[in-house]
XYZ file of C-alpha atoms in Angstrom:
651
model
C 54.156 55.696 105.888
C 55.282 59.264 105.391
C 56.494 61.647 108.132
C 52.769 62.970 108.420
C 51.552 59.371 108.926
C 54.252 58.897 111.861
C 53.090 61.993 113.464
C 49.593 60.696 113.462
C 51.008 57.445 115.178
C 52.793 59.653 117.672
C 49.614 61.773 118.377
C 47.665 58.431 118.610
C 50.266 56.992 121.275
C 50.158 60.114 123.246
C 46.355 60.400 123.649
C 46.649 56.820 125.151
C 49.378 58.137 127.818
C 52.088 56.036 126.263
C 55.458 56.628 127.591
C 56.932 55.658 124.326
C 55.164 58.545 122.541
C 56.942 60.844 124.674
C 60.513 59.327 124.102
C 62.660 61.831 122.566
C 62.692 62.383 118.764
C 66.175 63.207 117.270
C 67.000 64.468 113.900
C 67.805 60.770 113.135
C 64.120 59.755 113.380
C 62.701 57.730 116.650
C 65.683 57.101 118.748
C 63.889 54.909 121.164
C 60.728 53.594 119.851
C 58.988 50.891 117.484
C 55.934 51.630 116.408
C 54.372 48.248 114.693
C 50.963 48.871 113.062
C 49.356 45.734 112.045
C 46.981 46.743 108.796
C 44.253 44.703 107.335
C 44.764 45.013 103.597
C 42.342 44.809 101.014
C 42.772 41.117 100.614
C 41.839 40.651 104.150
C 45.273 39.535 105.237
C 47.077 41.271 108.378
C 50.302 43.030 107.482
C 52.687 44.768 109.621
C 54.023 47.977 108.855
C 56.914 48.953 111.212
C 58.919 52.090 111.990
C 61.998 51.267 113.763
C 64.723 53.264 115.341
C 68.029 52.566 117.296
C 69.465 53.183 120.490
C 67.755 53.022 123.944
C 64.963 50.965 125.039
C 62.373 50.111 122.481
C 58.813 50.161 123.250
C 56.697 48.340 121.091
C 53.044 49.112 120.705
C 50.664 47.353 118.596
C 47.366 48.685 117.221
C 45.238 48.017 114.227
C 44.441 50.671 111.311
C 40.877 50.306 112.349
C 41.536 51.576 115.914
C 43.821 54.382 114.837
C 41.108 55.025 112.025
C 41.142 57.456 109.019
C 43.379 59.800 111.088
C 46.614 57.912 109.776
C 45.703 58.279 106.130
C 47.065 54.754 105.816
C 43.793 53.258 104.633
C 43.728 55.745 101.871
C 47.351 55.039 100.666
C 46.553 51.402 100.606
C 43.537 51.649 98.469
C 45.201 54.246 96.144
C 48.250 52.138 95.771
C 46.538 49.002 94.813
C 43.875 49.216 92.253
C 44.238 49.585 88.426
C 47.864 48.184 87.825
C 49.189 51.562 87.758
C 51.778 52.501 90.343
C 52.033 55.093 92.953
C 55.458 56.363 93.844
C 54.400 56.619 97.356
C 57.398 58.227 98.746
C 58.360 60.233 96.088
C 61.365 58.204 95.379
C 61.664 58.254 91.670
C 60.374 61.741 91.332
C 63.228 62.862 93.634
C 66.237 64.752 92.146
C 69.668 63.672 93.236
C 69.533 66.399 95.812
C 66.109 65.820 97.014
C 66.511 63.933 100.330
C 64.412 60.590 100.455
C 63.994 58.124 103.245
C 64.869 54.490 102.441
C 61.583 52.849 103.151
C 60.971 49.460 103.048
C 58.291 47.773 105.257
C 60.189 49.868 107.852
C 62.802 52.576 107.563
C 65.760 50.394 106.710
C 68.903 51.101 108.700
C 72.166 49.440 109.911
C 72.850 45.960 108.683
C 69.458 45.516 106.968
C 70.082 48.575 104.773
C 73.447 47.074 103.658
C 71.726 44.006 102.910
C 68.678 45.557 100.894
C 69.304 45.920 96.998
C 66.984 48.613 96.471
C 68.473 50.899 98.942
C 72.041 49.801 99.401
C 74.825 52.075 98.281
C 78.135 50.279 99.586
C 80.721 52.634 100.315
C 78.774 55.516 98.457
C 77.124 56.332 101.930
C 78.211 59.641 103.191
C 79.537 60.220 106.615
C 76.138 62.065 107.599
C 74.207 59.003 106.168
C 76.479 56.656 108.224
C 75.567 58.361 111.323
C 71.879 58.636 110.563
C 71.190 55.092 109.635
C 73.575 53.265 112.122
C 76.317 52.126 109.830
C 79.302 53.156 111.706
C 81.615 50.337 111.833
C 79.665 48.144 109.521
C 81.727 49.696 106.468
C 85.256 50.294 105.726
C 85.973 54.207 106.517
C 86.589 54.954 102.558
C 83.793 56.745 100.845
C 83.312 56.055 96.911
C 81.215 57.695 94.549
C 78.899 55.643 92.315
C 81.170 56.503 89.320
C 84.112 55.033 91.128
C 82.118 51.988 92.030
C 81.172 51.712 88.420
C 84.599 51.891 86.904
C 85.784 49.294 89.753
C 82.968 46.879 88.540
C 83.606 47.250 84.929
C 87.546 46.569 85.602
C 86.577 43.309 87.423
C 84.006 42.340 84.833
C 86.292 42.672 81.811
C 89.095 40.108 83.547
C 86.391 37.095 82.969
C 87.229 35.350 80.045
C 83.743 33.568 80.140
C 80.758 35.085 79.304
C 78.812 33.263 81.840
C 80.805 34.532 84.534
C 80.163 38.040 83.552
C 76.419 36.880 83.588
C 76.808 35.421 87.226
C 78.766 38.582 88.441
C 75.922 41.030 87.156
C 73.146 38.706 88.732
C 74.990 39.070 91.982
C 75.320 42.776 91.796
C 71.633 43.055 90.884
C 70.822 41.269 94.059
C 73.148 43.441 96.389
C 72.984 46.903 94.815
C 69.985 47.650 92.421
C 70.708 51.154 91.310
C 74.486 50.313 90.629
C 73.516 47.341 88.484
C 71.227 49.565 86.224
C 73.591 52.375 86.294
C 76.199 50.198 84.902
C 73.878 48.427 82.081
C 72.739 51.996 80.954
C 76.185 53.448 80.793
C 77.535 50.464 79.113
C 74.757 48.786 77.325
C 76.430 48.076 74.005
C 79.037 46.025 75.878
C 76.769 44.488 78.550
C 73.597 43.816 76.471
C 74.835 40.489 74.931
C 75.641 39.492 78.498
C 72.382 40.016 80.382
C 70.493 39.301 77.229
C 71.353 37.384 73.880
C 73.519 35.334 73.541
C 74.871 34.779 76.879
C 71.163 34.515 78.748
C 70.639 31.276 76.283
C 73.582 29.535 78.010
C 72.353 30.645 81.555
C 69.047 29.207 80.900
C 70.774 25.867 79.921
C 72.595 25.926 83.025
C 70.275 27.587 85.234
C 69.739 24.805 87.668
C 73.620 24.713 88.380
C 74.028 28.619 88.827
C 70.752 29.165 90.595
C 71.353 31.039 93.956
C 68.312 33.081 94.731
C 64.996 33.208 93.139
C 64.429 36.397 90.993
C 61.035 35.966 89.756
C 57.736 34.152 90.476
C 57.405 30.299 90.009
C 54.028 29.078 89.386
C 53.580 25.324 88.799
C 50.823 22.744 88.482
C 51.361 22.493 92.272
C 49.917 25.926 92.574
C 46.788 25.213 90.605
C 43.707 26.649 92.248
C 45.376 29.122 94.447
C 47.375 31.076 91.695
C 45.986 34.387 92.986
C 47.268 33.607 96.491
C 50.382 32.670 94.976
C 50.681 36.156 93.262
C 49.949 37.963 96.797
C 53.291 36.168 98.190
C 55.222 38.569 95.573
C 56.628 41.407 97.912
C 55.617 44.151 95.457
C 52.106 44.848 95.124
C 52.091 47.589 92.137
C 52.967 45.837 89.247
C 53.120 47.343 85.694
C 54.763 44.724 83.442
C 54.789 41.112 83.616
C 57.077 38.743 81.429
C 55.835 35.272 81.497
C 57.214 32.109 79.773
C 56.386 28.489 80.005
C 60.053 27.448 78.766
C 58.953 25.420 76.013
C 60.948 27.267 73.060
C 63.849 29.397 74.662
C 65.599 31.210 71.888
C 66.547 28.517 69.510
C 67.456 26.171 72.298
C 64.249 24.286 72.686
C 62.306 23.279 75.843
C 64.147 24.206 79.036
C 61.074 24.285 81.357
C 61.526 25.875 84.715
C 65.176 26.914 83.693
C 63.564 29.564 81.184
C 63.196 31.863 84.047
C 66.453 33.473 82.850
C 64.468 34.982 79.915
C 61.646 37.014 81.784
C 64.460 38.219 84.323
C 66.608 39.295 81.294
C 63.906 40.882 79.466
C 62.549 42.847 82.395
C 66.118 44.056 83.319
C 65.942 45.759 79.930
C 62.632 47.198 80.521
C 64.173 49.053 83.286
C 67.489 49.841 81.912
C 66.332 50.826 78.074
C 62.634 51.646 78.622
C 62.772 53.309 82.165
C 60.142 51.229 83.766
C 60.839 50.864 87.666
C 62.179 47.569 88.892
C 59.728 47.182 91.539
C 57.074 47.474 88.797
C 58.278 44.435 86.888
C 57.517 40.571 87.811
C 59.206 37.686 85.990
C 56.956 34.591 86.018
C 57.656 31.187 84.804
C 54.946 28.799 84.519
C 55.926 25.099 85.105
C 53.873 22.639 83.503
C 56.825 20.127 83.207
C 59.465 19.652 80.518
C 59.822 16.945 77.571
C 63.689 17.494 78.052
C 64.970 14.179 78.957
C 68.365 15.658 79.962
C 66.825 17.836 82.398
C 64.519 15.367 83.781
C 67.482 13.274 84.686
C 69.681 16.460 85.826
C 69.926 16.413 89.608
C 70.362 19.946 89.614
C 67.155 20.781 87.777
C 64.864 23.241 89.644
C 61.520 22.325 87.953
C 58.908 19.597 87.924
C 60.290 16.335 87.134
C 57.577 15.221 84.712
C 56.477 15.595 81.053
C 54.560 18.521 79.852
C 50.875 18.952 80.829
C 48.747 19.549 77.356
C 45.353 20.253 76.424
C 42.778 21.046 79.115
C 45.230 20.980 82.068
C 47.408 23.491 80.679
C 44.650 25.912 79.252
C 43.041 25.697 82.860
C 46.141 26.551 84.540
C 47.001 29.593 82.202
C 43.299 31.009 82.322
C 43.499 30.749 85.814
C 46.872 32.539 85.739
C 45.657 35.330 83.461
C 42.431 35.844 85.483
C 44.404 36.045 88.745
C 46.942 38.534 87.175
C 44.077 40.917 86.219
C 42.130 40.544 89.678
C 45.337 41.185 91.448
C 46.938 43.943 89.496
C 44.362 45.538 87.374
C 43.163 46.080 83.787
C 46.193 47.868 82.951
C 49.047 45.563 83.811
C 51.098 44.428 80.600
C 51.477 40.642 80.118
C 54.282 39.838 77.831
C 54.112 36.068 76.492
C 57.653 35.247 75.867
C 59.165 31.848 74.299
C 55.969 29.822 74.378
C 55.945 27.068 71.387
C 54.013 28.089 68.394
C 51.048 25.981 69.127
C 50.179 27.802 72.401
C 51.675 31.181 71.464
C 49.188 32.106 68.728
C 46.316 30.858 70.762
C 47.008 32.696 73.784
C 47.591 35.875 72.004
C 44.277 35.331 70.052
C 42.268 34.415 73.112
C 43.558 37.241 75.492
C 44.111 40.054 73.323
C 40.490 41.454 73.638
C 40.464 41.054 77.334
C 43.906 41.700 78.398
C 46.745 44.276 77.818
C 48.701 41.395 76.160
C 52.011 41.286 73.890
C 53.829 38.336 72.389
C 57.515 39.623 71.657
C 58.298 36.751 69.707
C 55.220 37.336 67.154
C 54.753 41.072 67.466
C 58.090 42.592 69.141
C 60.012 40.743 66.610
C 57.857 41.898 63.391
C 57.993 45.493 64.697
C 62.062 45.597 64.943
C 62.129 43.756 61.494
C 59.783 46.119 59.882
C 61.803 49.115 61.285
C 64.876 47.539 59.857
C 63.275 47.142 56.462
C 61.734 50.712 56.325
C 65.264 51.984 57.035
C 66.771 49.807 54.500
C 64.403 51.214 51.635
C 66.868 54.408 52.049
C 69.706 52.095 50.757
C 68.168 50.161 48.508
C 65.338 52.395 47.114
C 61.344 51.878 46.244
C 58.670 51.387 48.565
C 57.545 48.162 50.319
C 55.247 47.214 48.119
C 57.768 47.128 45.435
C 59.776 44.524 47.208
C 59.396 40.843 47.205
C 59.858 38.969 50.618
C 60.985 35.130 50.981
C 61.226 34.062 54.713
C 62.963 30.780 56.089
C 61.154 29.617 58.971
C 57.058 30.171 59.334
C 56.669 29.836 63.001
C 55.535 32.792 65.396
C 58.316 34.649 64.591
C 58.305 34.591 60.772
C 54.447 34.553 60.199
C 54.243 37.659 62.956
C 57.085 39.451 60.890
C 55.397 38.539 57.559
C 51.821 39.907 59.145
C 53.146 43.379 60.219
C 54.969 44.002 56.790
C 51.763 43.216 55.018
C 49.802 45.482 57.259
C 52.365 48.286 56.821
C 52.026 47.781 52.961
C 48.263 47.838 53.084
C 48.286 51.062 55.023
C 50.743 52.606 52.705
C 48.909 51.621 49.372
C 45.381 51.207 50.382
C 45.331 47.822 48.883
C 43.419 45.074 50.915
C 45.740 43.118 53.005
C 45.147 39.951 51.061
C 46.621 41.602 48.144
C 49.644 42.557 50.316
C 50.501 39.145 51.619
C 51.073 38.152 47.760
C 54.290 39.857 48.038
C 55.414 37.736 50.975
C 56.575 34.141 50.540
C 57.322 31.344 53.356
C 59.680 28.469 53.413
C 59.024 25.764 56.350
C 60.758 22.480 56.681
C 58.709 21.003 53.991
C 59.738 23.678 51.339
C 57.822 26.697 50.080
C 54.136 27.253 51.532
C 51.831 27.074 48.329
C 48.322 26.629 47.782
C 48.441 22.685 47.232
C 49.669 22.364 50.495
C 46.880 24.214 52.345
C 44.979 21.543 53.743
C 47.887 20.167 55.689
C 48.985 23.473 57.242
C 48.757 24.983 60.441
C 46.192 27.712 60.726
C 48.528 30.425 61.072
C 50.361 29.349 57.970
C 47.482 29.135 55.784
C 47.298 32.967 54.648
C 50.620 32.638 53.209
C 49.747 29.492 50.712
C 50.071 31.278 47.369
C 49.471 30.122 44.015
C 52.736 28.364 42.800
C 54.284 24.767 41.974
C 55.892 22.979 44.923
C 59.377 23.981 45.682
C 61.495 21.789 48.180
C 64.348 23.558 49.306
C 65.316 27.408 50.085
C 67.756 27.477 47.245
C 65.192 26.434 44.582
C 62.736 28.970 46.450
C 65.147 31.705 46.028
C 65.616 31.292 42.361
C 62.001 30.756 41.716
C 60.680 33.769 43.748
C 63.596 36.139 42.950
C 63.096 37.945 46.168
C 64.804 41.239 47.001
C 64.609 40.571 50.559
C 65.666 37.173 52.563
C 64.641 36.802 56.167
C 65.790 34.014 58.236
C 63.676 33.165 61.307
C 64.253 29.480 61.189
C 66.295 28.688 64.294
C 68.526 26.369 62.543
C 71.976 27.908 62.102
C 74.154 28.144 58.626
C 70.983 27.856 56.503
C 71.683 30.767 54.339
C 74.508 28.992 52.404
C 77.134 30.411 49.910
C 74.913 29.431 46.996
C 71.722 30.897 48.561
C 73.667 34.151 49.143
C 75.231 34.128 45.752
C 71.933 33.623 44.136
C 70.602 36.554 46.023
C 73.233 38.696 44.948
C 72.810 37.757 41.230
C 69.737 39.548 40.793
C 69.633 42.208 43.359
C 72.433 45.191 43.402
C 72.031 45.194 47.381
C 70.218 42.199 48.658
C 68.652 42.626 51.922
C 69.774 39.649 54.232
C 68.254 39.496 57.795
C 69.819 36.391 59.543
C 67.333 36.660 62.851
C 67.703 33.442 64.547
C 69.139 33.462 68.235
C 71.416 32.530 69.910
C 74.613 33.194 67.462
C 74.991 29.317 66.834
C 71.715 29.457 65.459
C 72.169 32.258 63.198
C 71.251 31.355 59.584
C 74.524 32.964 58.631
C 77.384 35.090 60.072
C 77.987 38.608 59.146
C 81.515 37.674 57.450
C 79.800 35.221 55.339
C 77.126 37.586 54.107
C 79.576 40.462 53.352
C 82.063 38.037 51.624
C 79.750 36.084 49.655
C 77.850 39.016 48.269
C 81.011 40.778 47.702
C 80.355 43.684 50.037
C 77.118 44.449 48.608
C 74.606 42.977 51.165
C 72.495 45.012 53.654
C 72.707 42.735 56.431
C 71.300 42.602 60.156
C 71.155 39.540 62.675
C 69.549 38.688 65.913
C 72.566 38.083 67.725
C 75.649 40.473 67.678
C 78.588 40.106 65.142
C 81.669 42.118 65.018
C 82.516 44.586 62.325
C 83.778 43.101 58.994
C 86.458 44.440 56.822
C 86.091 43.233 53.088
C 87.587 44.927 49.996
C 88.956 47.795 51.948
C 85.830 48.857 53.460
C 84.622 48.198 57.250
C 81.084 47.030 57.355
C 79.187 47.358 60.868
C 76.544 44.596 60.915
C 73.175 45.873 62.509
C 71.338 43.874 65.201
C 67.482 43.412 64.637
C 67.204 43.190 68.791
C 63.736 43.146 70.132
C 65.446 45.201 72.847
C 65.011 48.209 70.398
C 61.162 47.864 70.436
C 59.803 46.094 73.615
C 61.190 48.632 76.459
C 59.745 51.764 74.649
C 56.674 49.806 73.568
C 55.740 49.020 77.096
C 56.485 52.446 78.388
C 54.419 53.762 75.958
C 51.514 51.697 76.943
C 52.260 52.585 80.589
C 52.297 56.210 80.177
C 49.139 56.431 78.227
C 47.294 54.051 80.658
C 46.739 51.657 77.693
C 44.011 49.034 78.139
C 44.526 47.094 75.034
C 47.314 46.514 72.348
C 46.217 47.457 68.657
C 48.407 46.533 65.734
C 48.761 50.168 64.873
C 50.525 50.638 67.899
C 53.293 48.363 66.598
C 53.098 49.990 63.180
C 53.872 53.185 65.142
C 56.708 51.648 67.147
C 58.433 50.613 63.794
C 58.270 53.735 62.048
C 59.532 55.624 65.411
C 62.492 53.305 65.485
C 63.232 53.874 61.574
C 63.124 57.537 62.233
C 66.146 57.557 64.371
C 68.587 56.002 61.907
C 70.845 58.953 60.687
C 72.565 59.436 57.598
C 75.969 58.663 59.413
C 74.365 55.205 60.265
C 73.509 54.739 56.416
C 76.753 55.426 55.045
C 78.228 52.450 57.583
C 75.409 50.093 56.111
C 73.605 50.252 59.299
C 69.845 49.945 59.223
C 69.483 50.328 63.208
C 70.579 53.168 65.232
C 73.504 52.354 67.604
C 72.304 51.243 70.993
C 74.342 54.025 72.951
C 70.992 56.092 72.143
C 68.914 53.652 73.486
C 67.071 55.652 76.219
C 66.262 58.319 73.691
C 65.045 55.809 71.228
C 62.610 54.226 73.749
C 61.365 57.514 74.795
C 60.532 58.578 71.099
C 58.945 54.882 70.681
C 57.107 55.352 73.970
C 55.528 58.615 72.882
C 54.499 57.316 69.434
C 52.815 54.333 70.939
C 51.180 56.538 73.465
C 50.138 59.140 70.892
C 48.322 56.057 68.957
C 46.532 54.785 72.136
C 45.171 58.119 72.262
C 44.278 58.510 68.942
C 42.402 54.903 69.028
C 40.603 55.567 72.209
C 42.515 52.924 74.092
C 44.244 55.315 76.795
C 42.966 56.006 80.158
C 45.422 58.421 81.399
C 43.724 61.845 80.967
C 44.284 64.380 80.095
C 46.943 63.554 77.407
C 50.435 65.361 78.077
C 51.159 68.171 75.629
C 54.534 66.770 74.757
C 54.390 62.972 75.008
C 58.363 62.593 74.279
C 59.191 64.895 77.414
C 56.437 63.103 79.535
C 58.215 59.724 78.533
C 61.452 60.807 79.590
C 60.082 62.347 82.695
C 58.601 58.867 83.778
C 61.878 56.957 83.181
C 63.636 55.475 86.159
C 67.021 56.811 86.697
C 69.322 54.565 88.789
C 71.466 57.745 90.388
C 71.821 57.279 93.982
C 69.593 58.923 96.374
C 70.881 61.039 99.390
C 68.920 59.717 102.490
C 67.711 61.893 105.426
């Protein structure tokens, strides 16, 4: 409700001869009136929109929007802000500059004690003297005034005192729950230091212990108990204008297996990065966990476990719950809400993506995001090893959703560059699973997503034998099994490659196929190395090697922003290729000289804007964009749409 709307309410009360309407109005707002407007929303529910002031006797007037009629403009605002999945910045808060005064609206004008406990608007000691008077904060804060920069300095000092990464994770979660803007400012300004805390690898430990450290729900939990009423459940979420949903069923969390309901740490972490790295407004993000039970016996026996205590539902029961969820999301948030599938097991991940990619705006980060970031690294690596993609041979350890997703995107890019059929491009790519090299004699027994990779070759049982037989130039690990790139494997790769490309992608760090130190040492400093989890720089032979991190966080925040700013209605594979090419283009000559095939994370906001612009451009080119007319400069437009967590000055 803006000031115009309040004036309408004031006029409405005056016309009815209400004494409250004639109460004195100061520059602090209504000093002695509380107006409660009960509004019927589009779903038929009665919601209360309240403007409250302080001081004096409060007179409460109740009315309905229907009685006030169109004069308030509230009905129009309600309709405008709930349709289509796009977020209207109703109060102009995110378009405001630091000097542009805004009102801290929630359901009511936040003031006093409630304002200090509202994480969206709380600034702690940064409230000015004028704001302390205007919002009834006198006495509720110590007299000192601290800038956001000073608060940031103090918090980083405190975080660095913790020796245990999980303690840092919990401290950051506490900060997010009390001061949202300071949390994101901290994350943006110290991204390289804090990314391993809010994301891989610490988030893995947080998920394992989520029941014990759980304090306050940070997302929406949809379990089998909600079957038949998921739409109603979605409406319980306080924010109605959602642009991005990250959803997991917790069955394959990182390389840690089935963590059931405790997988919520993943959607929460991913969406924090959507905001910090991609500039998507926090209020437009919704973390969701689908709880169908868990097959993890340890969790089922854990008294602190927060999920359903039953074995996983499968088959028709599972499909029906997911279908109800997907239908409810589209009905409640519109056609353009992005649904990102996260950490589903292989048997569900491929099926869900195939089933909903033609009817919803869906994206699987494990299949598509991983593929895009790895392809970007490979395109960049060509500057160091020479040749084109089609001139290289690729061998994967791991043929699950990550491995096959990466392989397919590499084949698509090859096919695009050479104009060769996709089936021909696939022949340059080989995969090893738990039973050995995937070859044509095994075709009948393979899962459907592995069959395109069953090439003509005699059976090979081990990775080392496969390396010797195929002689790949690029070795990629997506197995989820640690220390599988042994010394023999790395030495074999180095024996027929001047600069072997070795990507150990499995997360968390304990599951990485090899460490950076092992890759550089065993290859005698010749390997081009990148990993999924972060590793420290390595000194070998008098030279300092800085390992790259093939982190999905390079891709998905910018990719999602690109979909949002273009109003895309579907995800196309060409958008993933565009994102990869945009990321590869950000690697500088200085990065190459250090052996890096990814740019530093310190530039991630600019990288995300460039990726968003490339993805949006592709959406317009493919006719999948709905936001018209197309902006002239997509990079500038992307940057202008990005959320910035600098404190606002309140009226």
